CSV table of C-alpha atoms in Angstrom, one decimal:
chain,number,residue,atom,x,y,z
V,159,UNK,CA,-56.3,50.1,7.9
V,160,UNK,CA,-57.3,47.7,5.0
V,161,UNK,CA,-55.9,49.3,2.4
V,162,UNK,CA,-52.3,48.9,3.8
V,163,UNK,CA,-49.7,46.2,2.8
V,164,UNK,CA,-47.1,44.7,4.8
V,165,UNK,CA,-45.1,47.5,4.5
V,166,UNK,CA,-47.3,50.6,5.1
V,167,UNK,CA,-49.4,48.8,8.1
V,168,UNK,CA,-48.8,50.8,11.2
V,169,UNK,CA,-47.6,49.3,14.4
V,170,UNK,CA,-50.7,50.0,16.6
V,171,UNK,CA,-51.0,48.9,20.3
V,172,UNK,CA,-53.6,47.1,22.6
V,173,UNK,CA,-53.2,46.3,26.6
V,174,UNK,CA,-54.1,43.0,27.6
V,175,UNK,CA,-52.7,41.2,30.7
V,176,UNK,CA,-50.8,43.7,31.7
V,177,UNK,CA,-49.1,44.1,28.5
V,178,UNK,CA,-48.9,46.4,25.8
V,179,UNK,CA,-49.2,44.1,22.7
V,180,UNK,CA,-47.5,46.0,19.5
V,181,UNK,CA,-49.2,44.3,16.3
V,182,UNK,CA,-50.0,45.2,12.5
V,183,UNK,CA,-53.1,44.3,10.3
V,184,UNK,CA,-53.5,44.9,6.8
V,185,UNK,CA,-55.4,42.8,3.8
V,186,UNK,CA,-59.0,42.1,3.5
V,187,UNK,CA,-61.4,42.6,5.7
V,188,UNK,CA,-64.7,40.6,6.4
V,189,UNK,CA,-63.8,37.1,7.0
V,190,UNK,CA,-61.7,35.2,9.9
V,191,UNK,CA,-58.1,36.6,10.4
V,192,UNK,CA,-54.9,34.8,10.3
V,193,UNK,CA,-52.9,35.7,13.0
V,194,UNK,CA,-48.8,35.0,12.9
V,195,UNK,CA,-46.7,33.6,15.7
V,196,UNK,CA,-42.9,34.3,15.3
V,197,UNK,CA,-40.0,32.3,15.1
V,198,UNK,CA,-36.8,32.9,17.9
V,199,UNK,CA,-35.9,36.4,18.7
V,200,UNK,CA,-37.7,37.3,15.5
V,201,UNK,CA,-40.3,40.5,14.9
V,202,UNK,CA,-42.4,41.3,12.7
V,203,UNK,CA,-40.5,42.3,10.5
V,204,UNK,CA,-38.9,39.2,9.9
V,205,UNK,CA,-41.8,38.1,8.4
V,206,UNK,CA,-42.0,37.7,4.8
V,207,UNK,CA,-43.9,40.3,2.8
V,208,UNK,CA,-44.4,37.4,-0.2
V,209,UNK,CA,-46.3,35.7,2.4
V,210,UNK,CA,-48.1,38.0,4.1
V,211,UNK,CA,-49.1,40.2,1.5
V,212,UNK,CA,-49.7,37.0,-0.6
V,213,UNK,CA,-52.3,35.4,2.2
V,214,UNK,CA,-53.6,39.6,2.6
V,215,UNK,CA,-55.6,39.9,-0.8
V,216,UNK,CA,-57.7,36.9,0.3
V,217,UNK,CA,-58.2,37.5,4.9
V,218,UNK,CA,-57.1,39.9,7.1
V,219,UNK,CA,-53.3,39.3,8.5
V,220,UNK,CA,-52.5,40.0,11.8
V,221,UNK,CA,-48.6,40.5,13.0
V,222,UNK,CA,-48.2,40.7,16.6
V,223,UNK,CA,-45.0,40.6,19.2
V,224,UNK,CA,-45.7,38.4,21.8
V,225,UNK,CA,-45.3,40.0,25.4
V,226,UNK,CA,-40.9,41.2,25.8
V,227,UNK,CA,-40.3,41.3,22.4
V,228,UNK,CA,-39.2,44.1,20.2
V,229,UNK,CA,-42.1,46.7,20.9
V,230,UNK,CA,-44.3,44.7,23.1
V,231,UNK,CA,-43.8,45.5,26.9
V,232,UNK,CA,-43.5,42.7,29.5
V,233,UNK,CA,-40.9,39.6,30.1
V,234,UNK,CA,-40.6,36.8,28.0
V,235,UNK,CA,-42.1,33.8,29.7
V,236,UNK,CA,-40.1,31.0,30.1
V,237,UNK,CA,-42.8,28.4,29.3
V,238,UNK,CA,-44.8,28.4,25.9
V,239,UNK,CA,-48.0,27.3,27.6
V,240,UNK,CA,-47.6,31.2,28.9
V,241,UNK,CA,-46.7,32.0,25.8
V,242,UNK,CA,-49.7,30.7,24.6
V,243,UNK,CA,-52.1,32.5,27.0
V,244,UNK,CA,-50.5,35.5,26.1
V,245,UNK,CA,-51.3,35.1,22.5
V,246,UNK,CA,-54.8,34.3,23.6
V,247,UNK,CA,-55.3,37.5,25.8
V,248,UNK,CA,-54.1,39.8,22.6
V,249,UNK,CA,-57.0,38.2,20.5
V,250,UNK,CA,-59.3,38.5,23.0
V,251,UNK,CA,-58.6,42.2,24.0
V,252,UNK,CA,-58.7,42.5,19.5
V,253,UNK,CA,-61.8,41.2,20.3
V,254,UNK,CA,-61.2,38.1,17.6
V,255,UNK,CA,-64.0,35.6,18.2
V,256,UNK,CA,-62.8,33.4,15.6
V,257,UNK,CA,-59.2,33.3,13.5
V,258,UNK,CA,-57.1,31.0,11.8
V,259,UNK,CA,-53.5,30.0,13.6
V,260,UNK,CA,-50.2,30.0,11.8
V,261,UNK,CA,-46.8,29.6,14.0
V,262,UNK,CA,-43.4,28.9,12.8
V,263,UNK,CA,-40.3,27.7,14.8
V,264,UNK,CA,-41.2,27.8,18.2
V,265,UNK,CA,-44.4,30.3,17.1
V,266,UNK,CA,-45.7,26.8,15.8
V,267,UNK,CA,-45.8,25.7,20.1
V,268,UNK,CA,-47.4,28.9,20.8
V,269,UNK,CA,-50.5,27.9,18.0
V,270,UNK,CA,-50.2,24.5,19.7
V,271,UNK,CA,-50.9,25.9,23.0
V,272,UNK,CA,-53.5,28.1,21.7
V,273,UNK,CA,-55.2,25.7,20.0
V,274,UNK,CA,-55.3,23.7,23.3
V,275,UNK,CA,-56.1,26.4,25.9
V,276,UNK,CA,-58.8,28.1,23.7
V,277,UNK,CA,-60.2,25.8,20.7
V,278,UNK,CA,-63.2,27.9,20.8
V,279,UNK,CA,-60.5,30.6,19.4
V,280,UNK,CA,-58.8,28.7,16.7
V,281,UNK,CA,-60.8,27.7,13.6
V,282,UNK,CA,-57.6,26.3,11.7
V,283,UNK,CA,-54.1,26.1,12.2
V,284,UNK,CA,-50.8,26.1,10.5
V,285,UNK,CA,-47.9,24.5,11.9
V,286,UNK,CA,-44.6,25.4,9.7
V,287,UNK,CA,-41.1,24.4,10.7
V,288,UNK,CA,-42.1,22.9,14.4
V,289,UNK,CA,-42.3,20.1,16.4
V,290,UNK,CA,-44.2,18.6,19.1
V,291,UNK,CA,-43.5,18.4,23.2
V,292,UNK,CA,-40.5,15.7,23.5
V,293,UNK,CA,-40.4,15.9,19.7
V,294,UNK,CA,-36.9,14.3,18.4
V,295,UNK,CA,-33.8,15.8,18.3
V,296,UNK,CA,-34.9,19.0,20.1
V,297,UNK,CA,-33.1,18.9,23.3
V,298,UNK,CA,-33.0,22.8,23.3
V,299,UNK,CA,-31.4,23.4,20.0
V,300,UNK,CA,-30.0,20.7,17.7
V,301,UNK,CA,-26.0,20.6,17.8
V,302,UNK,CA,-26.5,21.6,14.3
V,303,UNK,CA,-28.4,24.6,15.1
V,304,UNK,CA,-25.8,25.4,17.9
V,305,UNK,CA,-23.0,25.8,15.7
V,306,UNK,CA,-25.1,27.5,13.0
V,307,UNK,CA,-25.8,30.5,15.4
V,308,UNK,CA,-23.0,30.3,17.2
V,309,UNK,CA,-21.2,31.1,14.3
V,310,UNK,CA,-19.6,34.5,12.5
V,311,UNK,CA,-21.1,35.9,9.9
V,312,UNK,CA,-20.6,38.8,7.7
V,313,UNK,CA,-23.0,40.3,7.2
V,314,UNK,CA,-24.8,39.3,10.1
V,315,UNK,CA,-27.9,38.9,8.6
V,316,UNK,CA,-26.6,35.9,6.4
V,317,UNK,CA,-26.7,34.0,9.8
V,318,UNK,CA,-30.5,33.3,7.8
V,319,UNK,CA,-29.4,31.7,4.8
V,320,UNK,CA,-28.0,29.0,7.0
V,321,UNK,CA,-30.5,28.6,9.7
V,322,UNK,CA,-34.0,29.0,7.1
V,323,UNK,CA,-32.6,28.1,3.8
V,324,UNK,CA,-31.0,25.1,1.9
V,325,UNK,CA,-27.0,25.3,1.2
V,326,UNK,CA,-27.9,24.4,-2.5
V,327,UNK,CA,-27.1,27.1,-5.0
V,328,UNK,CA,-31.2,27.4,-5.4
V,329,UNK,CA,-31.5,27.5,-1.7
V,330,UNK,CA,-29.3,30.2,-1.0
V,331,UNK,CA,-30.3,32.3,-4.2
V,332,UNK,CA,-33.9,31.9,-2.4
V,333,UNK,CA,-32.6,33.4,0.4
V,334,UNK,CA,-30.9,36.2,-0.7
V,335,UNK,CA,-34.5,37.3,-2.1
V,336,UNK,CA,-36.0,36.8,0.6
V,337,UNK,CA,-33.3,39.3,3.0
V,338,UNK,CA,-34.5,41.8,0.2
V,339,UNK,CA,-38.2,41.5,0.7
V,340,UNK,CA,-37.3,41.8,4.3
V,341,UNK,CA,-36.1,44.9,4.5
V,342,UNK,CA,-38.7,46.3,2.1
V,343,UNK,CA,-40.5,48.1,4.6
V,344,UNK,CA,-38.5,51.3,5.7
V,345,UNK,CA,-40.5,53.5,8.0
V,346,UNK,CA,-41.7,52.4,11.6
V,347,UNK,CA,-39.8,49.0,11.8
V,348,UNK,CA,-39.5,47.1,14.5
V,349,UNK,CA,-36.8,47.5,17.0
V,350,UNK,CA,-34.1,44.2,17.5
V,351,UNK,CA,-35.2,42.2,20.5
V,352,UNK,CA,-33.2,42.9,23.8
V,353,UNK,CA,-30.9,40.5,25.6
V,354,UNK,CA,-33.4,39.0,27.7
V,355,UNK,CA,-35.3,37.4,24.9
V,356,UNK,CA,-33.2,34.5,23.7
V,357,UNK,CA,-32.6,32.8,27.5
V,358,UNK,CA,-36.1,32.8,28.0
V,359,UNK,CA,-37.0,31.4,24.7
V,360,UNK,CA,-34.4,29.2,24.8
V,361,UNK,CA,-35.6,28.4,28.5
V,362,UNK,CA,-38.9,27.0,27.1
V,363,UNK,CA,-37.4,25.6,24.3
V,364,UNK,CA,-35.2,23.1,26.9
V,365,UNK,CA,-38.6,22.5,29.1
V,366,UNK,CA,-40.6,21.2,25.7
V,367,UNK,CA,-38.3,19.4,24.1
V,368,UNK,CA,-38.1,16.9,27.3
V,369,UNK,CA,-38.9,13.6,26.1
V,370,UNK,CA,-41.5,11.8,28.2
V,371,UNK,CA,-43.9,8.3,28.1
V,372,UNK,CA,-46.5,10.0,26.3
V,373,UNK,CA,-45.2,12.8,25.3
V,374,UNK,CA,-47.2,13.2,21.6
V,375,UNK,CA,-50.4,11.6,23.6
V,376,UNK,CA,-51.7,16.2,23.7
V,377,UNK,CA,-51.7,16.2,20.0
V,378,UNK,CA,-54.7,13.7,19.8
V,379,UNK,CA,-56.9,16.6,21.3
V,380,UNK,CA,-56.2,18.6,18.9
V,381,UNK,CA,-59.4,18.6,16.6
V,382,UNK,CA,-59.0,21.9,14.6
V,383,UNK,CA,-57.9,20.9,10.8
V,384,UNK,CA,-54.6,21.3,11.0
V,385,UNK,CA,-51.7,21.9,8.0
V,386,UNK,CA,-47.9,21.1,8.9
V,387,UNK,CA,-45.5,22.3,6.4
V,388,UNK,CA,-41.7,21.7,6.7
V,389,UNK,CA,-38.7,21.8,4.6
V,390,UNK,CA,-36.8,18.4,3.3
V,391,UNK,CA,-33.8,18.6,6.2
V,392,UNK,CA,-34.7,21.2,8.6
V,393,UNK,CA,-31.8,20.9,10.2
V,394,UNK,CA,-33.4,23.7,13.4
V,395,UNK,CA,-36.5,21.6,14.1
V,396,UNK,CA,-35.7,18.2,12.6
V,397,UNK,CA,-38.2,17.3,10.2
V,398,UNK,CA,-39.0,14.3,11.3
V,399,UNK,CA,-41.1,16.0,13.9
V,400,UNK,CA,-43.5,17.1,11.7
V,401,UNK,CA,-44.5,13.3,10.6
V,402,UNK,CA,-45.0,13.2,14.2
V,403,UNK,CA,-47.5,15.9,14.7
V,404,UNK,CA,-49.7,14.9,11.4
V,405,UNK,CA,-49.2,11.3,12.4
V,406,UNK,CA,-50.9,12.4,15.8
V,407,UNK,CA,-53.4,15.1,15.3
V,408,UNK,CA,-56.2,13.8,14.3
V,409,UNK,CA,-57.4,15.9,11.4
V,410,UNK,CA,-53.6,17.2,10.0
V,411,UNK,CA,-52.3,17.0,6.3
V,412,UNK,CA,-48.4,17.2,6.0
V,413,UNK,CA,-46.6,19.4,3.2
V,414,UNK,CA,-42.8,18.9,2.8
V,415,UNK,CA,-41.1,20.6,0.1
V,416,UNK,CA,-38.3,19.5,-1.7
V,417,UNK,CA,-34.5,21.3,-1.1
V,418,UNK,CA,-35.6,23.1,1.9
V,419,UNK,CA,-34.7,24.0,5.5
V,420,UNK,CA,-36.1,25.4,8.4
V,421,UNK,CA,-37.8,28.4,6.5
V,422,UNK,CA,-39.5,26.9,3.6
V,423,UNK,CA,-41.8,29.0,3.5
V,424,UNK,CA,-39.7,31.8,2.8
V,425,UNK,CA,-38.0,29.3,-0.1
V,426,UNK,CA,-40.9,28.5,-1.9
V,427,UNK,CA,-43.6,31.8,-1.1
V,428,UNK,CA,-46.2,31.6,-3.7
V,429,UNK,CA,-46.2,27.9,-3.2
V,430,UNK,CA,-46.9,28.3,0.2
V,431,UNK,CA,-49.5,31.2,-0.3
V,432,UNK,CA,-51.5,28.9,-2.6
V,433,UNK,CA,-51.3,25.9,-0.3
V,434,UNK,CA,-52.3,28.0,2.7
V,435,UNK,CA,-55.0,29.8,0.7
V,436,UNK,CA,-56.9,26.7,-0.6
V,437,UNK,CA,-56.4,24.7,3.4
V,438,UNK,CA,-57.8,28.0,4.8
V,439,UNK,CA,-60.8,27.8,2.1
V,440,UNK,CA,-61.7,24.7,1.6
V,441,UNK,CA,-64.3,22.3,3.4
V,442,UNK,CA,-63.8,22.4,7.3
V,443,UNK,CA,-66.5,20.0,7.7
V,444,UNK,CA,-64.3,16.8,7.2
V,445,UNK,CA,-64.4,14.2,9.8
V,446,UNK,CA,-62.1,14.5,12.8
């Protein structure tokens, strides 16, 4: 299986919780894994192949759907701290003792929870494009967000270049490349989510963002070195959360690049591979 890429990795299957996890790995073999946590009603193949391959010739990837979406059995939980020990159960029944946690969108609460329901799990984690419980401005989905997908587009799939990438001429250029990479794996793709997925993600996505006294106080147990990356005006998850979460975990560094939106990442994706590669190699023995 190591010798595949993001596009020839076949969708294999594990059972864990009563679910029937669908998930890929490819790149290389030997160390700790990265495993990827999706954005809303995303797969995995909305994931970008300049990342994943990129982050591949270095660790092991590992692409899962989390239990209801695309071709993972089960409901979509309305919480992400079920979410969470969902995620958990598939790396256990992969028999992971040990991996590195990257989440994007509401895939970065997921990590969160994993991180705090098995720490014994999670050597590192990445947090792009997320905020914390009670975080600002995330009262379900910003107005702004609300209009973007609420909107017509044509083709559909340029709904993206509004919700992930900057409306400057570089910005949307990016994201036309990126909708190509997309759609550079042909055989066994994943199927579209069904209806059921966006109510319940949007479900938990309401029951997070309630702001309470104390609402960041979780983030402080949060030991694991942790990287947050965001775009300049992420206009889905406001960006301001992300100061939030490296102002609060103890051991976080904060990456915010320049002309970007909610899927900066996907903007700027051999950037991102190198910053990911040297946080996920360098010295975990800092002080927390």
């Amino acid at each position: 299986m190591f010798n595949h890429t993001h596009q020839t990795a076949p969708t294999q299957f594990v059972e864990a919780n009563g679910i029937r996890f669908a998930y890929r790995r490819f790149g290389k073999a030997g160390g700790v894994p990265i495993v990827f946590n999706q954005h809303y009603t995303g797969t995995m193949d909305y994931w970008d192949p300049a990342v994943t391959d990129g982050l591949a010739r270095d660790r092991e990837v590992v692409l899962f759907n989390n239990a209801g979406v695309s071709s993972s059995s089960g409901e979509v939980p309305t919480t992400f701290e079920q979410m969470g020990a969902n995620a958990i159960a598939f790396s256990r029944a992969l028999r992971l003792n040990k991996a590195d946690v990257l989440g994007f969108s509401i895939g970065g609460m997921v990590a969160q929870e994993i991180a705090l329901q098995a720490p014994d799990l999670v050597r590192k984690l990445i947090l792009v494009g997320t905020g914390p419980r009670g975080g600002q401005g995330m009262e379900s989905l910003t107005q702004v967000a609300q209009r973007i997908f609420g909107a017509a587009y044509d083709p559909p799939e340029h709904l993206w270049l509004a919700v992930l990438f900057s409306p400057s001429q570089a910005g949307q250029a990016a994201g036309l490349e990126f909708i190509k990479r997309k759609h550079l794996r042909q055989q066994g793709r994943d199927p579209e989510v069904n209806d059921k997925v966006s109510p319940a993600q949007i479900a938990a996505m309401d029951k997070w963002g309630v702001q309470q006294k104390g609402s960041y106080d979780y983030l402080k147990t949060i030991k694991q070195p942790t990287l947050v990356v965001n775009g300049s005006n992420d206009v889905i998850m406001p960006t301001v959360n992300s100061f939030l979460m490296q102002q609060n975990i103890p051991n976080a560094e904060l990456i915010v690049y320049p002309d970007s939106n909610h899927g900066s990442q996907f903007q700027y994706p051999e950037l991102f591979v190198r910053h990911v590669s040297t946080f996920l190699s360098g010295d975990e023995r800092r002080d927390v």
